[in-house]
mmCIF file of N, CA and C in Angstrom:
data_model
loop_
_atom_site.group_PDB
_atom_site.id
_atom_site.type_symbol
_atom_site.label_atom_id
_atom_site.label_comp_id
_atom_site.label_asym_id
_atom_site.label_seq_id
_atom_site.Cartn_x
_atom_site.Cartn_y
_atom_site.Cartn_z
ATOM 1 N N UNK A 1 -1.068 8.613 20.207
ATOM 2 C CA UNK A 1 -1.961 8.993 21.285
ATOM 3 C C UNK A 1 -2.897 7.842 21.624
ATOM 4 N N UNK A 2 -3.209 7.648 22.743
ATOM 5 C CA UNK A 2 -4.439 6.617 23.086
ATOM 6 C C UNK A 2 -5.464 6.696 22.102
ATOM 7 N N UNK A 3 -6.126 7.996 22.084
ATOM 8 C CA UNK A 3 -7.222 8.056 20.787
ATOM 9 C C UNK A 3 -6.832 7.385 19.836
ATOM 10 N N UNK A 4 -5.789 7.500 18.986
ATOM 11 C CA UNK A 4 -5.370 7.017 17.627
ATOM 12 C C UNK A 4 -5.268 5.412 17.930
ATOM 13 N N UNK A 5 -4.536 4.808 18.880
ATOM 14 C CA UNK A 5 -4.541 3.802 18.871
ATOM 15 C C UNK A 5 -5.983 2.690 19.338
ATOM 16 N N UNK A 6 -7.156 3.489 20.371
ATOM 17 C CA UNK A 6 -8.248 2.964 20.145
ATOM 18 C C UNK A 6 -8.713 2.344 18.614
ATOM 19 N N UNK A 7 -8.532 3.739 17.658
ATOM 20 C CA UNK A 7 -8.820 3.290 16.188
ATOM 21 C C UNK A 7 -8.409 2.161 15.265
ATOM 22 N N UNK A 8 -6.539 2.005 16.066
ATOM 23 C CA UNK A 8 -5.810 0.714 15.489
ATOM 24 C C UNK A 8 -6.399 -0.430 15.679
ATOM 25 N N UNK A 9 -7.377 -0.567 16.515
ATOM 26 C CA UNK A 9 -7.481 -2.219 17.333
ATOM 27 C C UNK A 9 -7.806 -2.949 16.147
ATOM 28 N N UNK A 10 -7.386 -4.445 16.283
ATOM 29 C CA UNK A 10 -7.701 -5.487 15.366
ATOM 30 C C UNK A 10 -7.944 -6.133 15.774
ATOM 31 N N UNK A 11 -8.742 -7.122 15.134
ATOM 32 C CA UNK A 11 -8.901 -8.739 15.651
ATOM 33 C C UNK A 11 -9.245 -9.536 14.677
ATOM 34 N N UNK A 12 -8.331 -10.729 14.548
ATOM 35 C CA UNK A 12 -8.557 -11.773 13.352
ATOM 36 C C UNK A 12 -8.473 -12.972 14.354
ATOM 37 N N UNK A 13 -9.437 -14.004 13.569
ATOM 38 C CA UNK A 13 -9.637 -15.432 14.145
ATOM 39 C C UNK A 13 -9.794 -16.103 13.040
ATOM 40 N N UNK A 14 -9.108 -17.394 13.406
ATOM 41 C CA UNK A 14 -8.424 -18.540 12.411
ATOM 42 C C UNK A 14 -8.926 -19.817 12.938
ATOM 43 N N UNK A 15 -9.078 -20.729 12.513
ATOM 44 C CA UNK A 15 -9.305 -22.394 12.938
ATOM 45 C C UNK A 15 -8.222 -22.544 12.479
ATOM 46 N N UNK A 16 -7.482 -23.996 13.362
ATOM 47 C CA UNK A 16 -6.446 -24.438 13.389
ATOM 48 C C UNK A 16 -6.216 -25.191 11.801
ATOM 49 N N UNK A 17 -7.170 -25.643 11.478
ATOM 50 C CA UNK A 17 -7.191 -26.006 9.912
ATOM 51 C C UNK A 17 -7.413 -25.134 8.665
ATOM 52 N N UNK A 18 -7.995 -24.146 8.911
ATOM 53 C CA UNK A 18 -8.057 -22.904 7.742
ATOM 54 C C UNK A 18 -7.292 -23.124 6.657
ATOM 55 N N UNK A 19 -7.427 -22.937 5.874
ATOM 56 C CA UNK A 19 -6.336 -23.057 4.553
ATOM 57 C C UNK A 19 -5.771 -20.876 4.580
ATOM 58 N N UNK A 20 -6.352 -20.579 5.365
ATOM 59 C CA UNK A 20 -6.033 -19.223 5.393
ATOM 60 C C UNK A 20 -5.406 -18.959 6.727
ATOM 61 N N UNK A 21 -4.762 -19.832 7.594
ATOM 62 C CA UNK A 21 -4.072 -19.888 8.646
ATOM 63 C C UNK A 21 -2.447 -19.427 8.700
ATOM 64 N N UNK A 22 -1.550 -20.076 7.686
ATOM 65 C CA UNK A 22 -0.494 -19.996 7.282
ATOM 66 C C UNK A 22 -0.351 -18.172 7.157
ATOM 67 N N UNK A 23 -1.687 -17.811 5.993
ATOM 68 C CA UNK A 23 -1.202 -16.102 5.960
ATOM 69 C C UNK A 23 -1.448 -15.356 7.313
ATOM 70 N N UNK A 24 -2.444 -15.935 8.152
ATOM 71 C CA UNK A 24 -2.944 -15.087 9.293
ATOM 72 C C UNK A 24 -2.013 -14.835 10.469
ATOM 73 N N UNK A 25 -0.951 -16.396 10.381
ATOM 74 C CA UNK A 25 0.077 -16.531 11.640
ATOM 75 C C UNK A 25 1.158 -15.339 11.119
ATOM 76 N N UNK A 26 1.222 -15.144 9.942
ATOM 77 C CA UNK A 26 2.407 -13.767 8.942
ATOM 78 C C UNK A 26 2.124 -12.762 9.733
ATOM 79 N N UNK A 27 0.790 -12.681 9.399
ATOM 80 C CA UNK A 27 0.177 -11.231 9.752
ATOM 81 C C UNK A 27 0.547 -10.765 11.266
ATOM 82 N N UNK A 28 -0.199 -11.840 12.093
ATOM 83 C CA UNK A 28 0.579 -11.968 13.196
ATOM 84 C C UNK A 28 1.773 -11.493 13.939
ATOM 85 N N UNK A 29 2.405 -12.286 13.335
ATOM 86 C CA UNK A 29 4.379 -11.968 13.224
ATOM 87 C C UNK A 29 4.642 -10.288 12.783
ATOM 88 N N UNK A 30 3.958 -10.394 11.779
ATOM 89 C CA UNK A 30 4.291 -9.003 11.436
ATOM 90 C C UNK A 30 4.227 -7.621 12.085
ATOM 91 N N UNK A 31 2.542 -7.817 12.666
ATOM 92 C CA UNK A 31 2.431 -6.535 13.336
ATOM 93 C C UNK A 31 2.962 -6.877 14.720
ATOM 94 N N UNK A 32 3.224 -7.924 15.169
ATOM 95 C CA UNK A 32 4.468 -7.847 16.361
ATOM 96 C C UNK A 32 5.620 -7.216 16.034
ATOM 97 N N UNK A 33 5.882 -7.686 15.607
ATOM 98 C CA UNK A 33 6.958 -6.947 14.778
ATOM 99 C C UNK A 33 7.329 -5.328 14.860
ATOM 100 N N UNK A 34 6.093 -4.866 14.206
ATOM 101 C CA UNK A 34 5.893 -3.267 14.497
ATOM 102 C C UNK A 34 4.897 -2.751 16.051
ATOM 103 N N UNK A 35 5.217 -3.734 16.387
ATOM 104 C CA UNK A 35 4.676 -3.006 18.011
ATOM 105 C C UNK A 35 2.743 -2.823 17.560
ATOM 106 N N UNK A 36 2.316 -3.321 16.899
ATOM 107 C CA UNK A 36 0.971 -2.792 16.362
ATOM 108 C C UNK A 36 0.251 -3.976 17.665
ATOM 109 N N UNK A 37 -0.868 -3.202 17.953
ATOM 110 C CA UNK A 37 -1.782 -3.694 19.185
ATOM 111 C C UNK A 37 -2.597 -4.941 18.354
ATOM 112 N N UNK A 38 -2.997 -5.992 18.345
ATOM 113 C CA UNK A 38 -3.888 -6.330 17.953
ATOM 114 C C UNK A 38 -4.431 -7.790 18.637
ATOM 115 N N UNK A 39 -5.142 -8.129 18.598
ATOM 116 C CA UNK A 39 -6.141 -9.891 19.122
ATOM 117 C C UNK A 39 -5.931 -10.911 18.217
ATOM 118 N N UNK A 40 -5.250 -11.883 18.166
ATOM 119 C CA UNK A 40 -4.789 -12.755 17.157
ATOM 120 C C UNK A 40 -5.359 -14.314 17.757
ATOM 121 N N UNK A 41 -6.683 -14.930 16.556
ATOM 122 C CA UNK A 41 -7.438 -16.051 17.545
ATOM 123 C C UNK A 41 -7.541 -17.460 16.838
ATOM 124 N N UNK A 42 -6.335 -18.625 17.501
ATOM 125 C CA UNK A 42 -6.466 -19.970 16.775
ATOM 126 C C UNK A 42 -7.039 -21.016 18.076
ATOM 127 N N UNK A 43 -7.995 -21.474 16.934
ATOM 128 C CA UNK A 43 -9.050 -22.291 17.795
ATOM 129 C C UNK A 43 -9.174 -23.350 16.735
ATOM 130 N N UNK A 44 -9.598 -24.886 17.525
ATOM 131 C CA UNK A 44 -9.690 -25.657 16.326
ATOM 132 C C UNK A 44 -11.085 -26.025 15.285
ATOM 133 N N UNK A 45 -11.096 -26.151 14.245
ATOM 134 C CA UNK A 45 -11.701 -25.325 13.358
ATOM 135 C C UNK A 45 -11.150 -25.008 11.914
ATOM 136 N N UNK A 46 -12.101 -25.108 10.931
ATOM 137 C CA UNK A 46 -11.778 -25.112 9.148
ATOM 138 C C UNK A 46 -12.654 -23.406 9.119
ATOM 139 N N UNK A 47 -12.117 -23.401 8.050
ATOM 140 C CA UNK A 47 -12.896 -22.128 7.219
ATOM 141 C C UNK A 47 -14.584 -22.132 7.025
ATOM 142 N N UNK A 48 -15.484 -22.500 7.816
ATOM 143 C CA UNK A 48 -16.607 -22.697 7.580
ATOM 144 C C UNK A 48 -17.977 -22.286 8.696
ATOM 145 N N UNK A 49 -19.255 -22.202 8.774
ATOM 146 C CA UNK A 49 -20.146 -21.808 9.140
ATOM 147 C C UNK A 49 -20.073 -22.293 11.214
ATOM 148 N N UNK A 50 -19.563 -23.547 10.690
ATOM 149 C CA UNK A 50 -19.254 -23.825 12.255
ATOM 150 C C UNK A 50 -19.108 -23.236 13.249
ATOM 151 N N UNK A 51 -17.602 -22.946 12.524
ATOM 152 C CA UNK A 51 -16.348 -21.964 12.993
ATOM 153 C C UNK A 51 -16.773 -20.715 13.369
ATOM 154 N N UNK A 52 -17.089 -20.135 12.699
ATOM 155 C CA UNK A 52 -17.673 -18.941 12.601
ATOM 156 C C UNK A 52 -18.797 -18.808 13.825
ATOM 157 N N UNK A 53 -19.847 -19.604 13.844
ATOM 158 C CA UNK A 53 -20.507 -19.511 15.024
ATOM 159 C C UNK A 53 -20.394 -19.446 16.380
ATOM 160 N N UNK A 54 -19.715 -20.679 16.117
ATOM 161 C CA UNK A 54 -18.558 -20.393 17.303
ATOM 162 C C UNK A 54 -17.829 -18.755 17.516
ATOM 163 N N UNK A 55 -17.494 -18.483 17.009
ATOM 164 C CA UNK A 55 -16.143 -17.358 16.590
ATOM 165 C C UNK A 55 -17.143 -16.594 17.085
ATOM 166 N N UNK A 56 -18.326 -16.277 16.480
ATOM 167 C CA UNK A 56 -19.147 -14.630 16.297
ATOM 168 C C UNK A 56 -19.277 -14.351 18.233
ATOM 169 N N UNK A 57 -19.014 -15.076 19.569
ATOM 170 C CA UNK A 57 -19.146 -14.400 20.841
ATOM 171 C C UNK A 57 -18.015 -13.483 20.997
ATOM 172 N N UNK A 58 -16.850 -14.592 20.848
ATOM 173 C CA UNK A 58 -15.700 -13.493 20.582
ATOM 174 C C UNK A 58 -15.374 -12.406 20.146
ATOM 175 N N UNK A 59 -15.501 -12.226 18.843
ATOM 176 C CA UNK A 59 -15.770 -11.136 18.129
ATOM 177 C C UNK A 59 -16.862 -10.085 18.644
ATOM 178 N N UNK A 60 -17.936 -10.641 18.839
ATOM 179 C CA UNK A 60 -19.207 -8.914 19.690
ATOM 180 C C UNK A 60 -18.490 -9.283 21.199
ATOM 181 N N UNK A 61 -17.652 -9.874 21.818
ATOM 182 C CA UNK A 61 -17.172 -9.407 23.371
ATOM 183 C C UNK A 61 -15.915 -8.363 22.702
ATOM 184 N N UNK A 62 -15.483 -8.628 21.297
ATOM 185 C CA UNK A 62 -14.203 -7.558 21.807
ATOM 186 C C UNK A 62 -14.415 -6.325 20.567
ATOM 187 N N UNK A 63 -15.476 -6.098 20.540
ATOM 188 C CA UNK A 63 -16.028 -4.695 19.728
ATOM 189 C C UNK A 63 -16.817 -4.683 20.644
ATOM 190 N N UNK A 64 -17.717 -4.769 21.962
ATOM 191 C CA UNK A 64 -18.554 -4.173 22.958
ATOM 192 C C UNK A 64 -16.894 -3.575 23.418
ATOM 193 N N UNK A 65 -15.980 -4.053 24.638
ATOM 194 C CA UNK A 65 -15.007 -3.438 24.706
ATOM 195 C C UNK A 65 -14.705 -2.330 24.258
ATOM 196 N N UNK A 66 -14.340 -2.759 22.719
ATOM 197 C CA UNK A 66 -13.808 -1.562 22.011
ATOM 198 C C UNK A 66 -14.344 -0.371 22.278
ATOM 199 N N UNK A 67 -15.923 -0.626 21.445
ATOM 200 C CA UNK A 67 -16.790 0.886 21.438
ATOM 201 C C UNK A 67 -16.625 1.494 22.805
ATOM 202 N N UNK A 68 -16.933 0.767 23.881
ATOM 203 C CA UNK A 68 -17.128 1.275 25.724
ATOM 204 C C UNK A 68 -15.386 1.893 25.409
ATOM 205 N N UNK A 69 -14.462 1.766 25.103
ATOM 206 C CA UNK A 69 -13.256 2.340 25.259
ATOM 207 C C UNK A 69 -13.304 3.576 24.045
ATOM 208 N N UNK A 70 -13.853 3.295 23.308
ATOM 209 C CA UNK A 70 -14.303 4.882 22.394
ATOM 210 C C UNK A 70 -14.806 5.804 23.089
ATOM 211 N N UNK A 71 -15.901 5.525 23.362
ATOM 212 C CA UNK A 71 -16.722 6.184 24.251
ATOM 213 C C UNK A 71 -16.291 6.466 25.368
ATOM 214 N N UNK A 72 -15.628 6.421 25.768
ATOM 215 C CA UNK A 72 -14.893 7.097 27.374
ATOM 216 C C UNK A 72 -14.098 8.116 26.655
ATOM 217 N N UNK A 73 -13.783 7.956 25.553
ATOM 218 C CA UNK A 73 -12.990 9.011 25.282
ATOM 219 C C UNK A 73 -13.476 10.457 25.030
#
């Protein structure tokens, strides 16, 4: 149902250097794989405070989204 799948949403973000990149592109693959909805984000960038700062607009633009799509429901 739409409801249920509002609940599925994901979102992971990676820097192109991450040492945690390799598992994230899997993950990726995977839930393509199973048709699973999700936001998958490589930007260049290591595992660190930088990154992350960067990262954190992205992340509150696509949970404002989200919730406003809860909430209609």
């Amino acid at each position: 149902s739409a409801a249920s799948d509002v609940y599925k949403r994901q979102i992971f973000d990676c820097g192109d250097s991450d040492f945690f990149l390799e598992v994230n592109k899997n993950y990726h693959e995977a839930l393509l794989k199973q048709g699973i909805d999700h936001d998958f984000i490589t930007r260049p960038g290591n595992h660190d405070s930088q990154y992350w700062n960067n990262s954190i607009d992205y992340q509150i633009l696509f949970f404002w989204k989200h919730f406003l799509k809860m909430k209609a429901l």
